[in-house]
């Protein structure tokens, strides 16, 4: 079970990064909801989508860190807000995780209404 979820996270992470690059932040709940509808609820798709979205945005942050001074920007922005720089990065990753989790739960529950009653 844990191996399956790890594989889902590894493959979904770049998919969330790509969806974000193509659709903006709207790509996260769209992909999270689609994953919740697709995967069986017993495999906890909302948890996998949440962790994968965090990984995807971490990949995006790492990619932009190589092309620009992300750490310097985070420290300056965090200084304006009065929080440490690491807190700002953690909150940045928490945002897509929450979006993907809530959209995944929506997809899981809508799956019950989309499938035929005989399949339950």
CSV table of C-alpha atoms in Angstrom, one decimal, residues 13-29 31 53 56-57 60 96:
chain,number,residue,atom,x,y,z
A,13,UNK,CA,4.3,15.4,-8.5
A,14,UNK,CA,5.6,16.4,-12.0
A,15,UNK,CA,2.0,16.2,-13.3
A,16,UNK,CA,1.0,18.9,-10.8
A,17,UNK,CA,4.0,21.0,-11.7
A,18,UNK,CA,3.1,20.7,-15.4
A,19,UNK,CA,-0.6,21.5,-14.7
A,20,UNK,CA,0.5,24.6,-12.7
A,21,UNK,CA,2.8,25.7,-15.5
A,22,UNK,CA,0.1,25.3,-18.1
A,23,UNK,CA,-3.1,26.3,-16.2
A,24,UNK,CA,-1.7,28.4,-13.3
A,25,UNK,CA,-2.9,27.6,-9.8
A,26,UNK,CA,-6.2,26.3,-11.2
A,27,UNK,CA,-4.4,23.3,-12.4
A,28,UNK,CA,-3.9,22.0,-8.9
A,29,UNK,CA,-7.6,21.6,-7.9
A,31,UNK,CA,-5.9,17.6,-11.3
A,53,UNK,CA,1.0,18.7,-5.2
A,56,UNK,CA,5.2,19.5,-7.7
A,57,UNK,CA,5.4,23.0,-6.3
A,60,UNK,CA,8.7,24.4,-9.4
A,96,UNK,CA,-1.3,23.6,-3.2
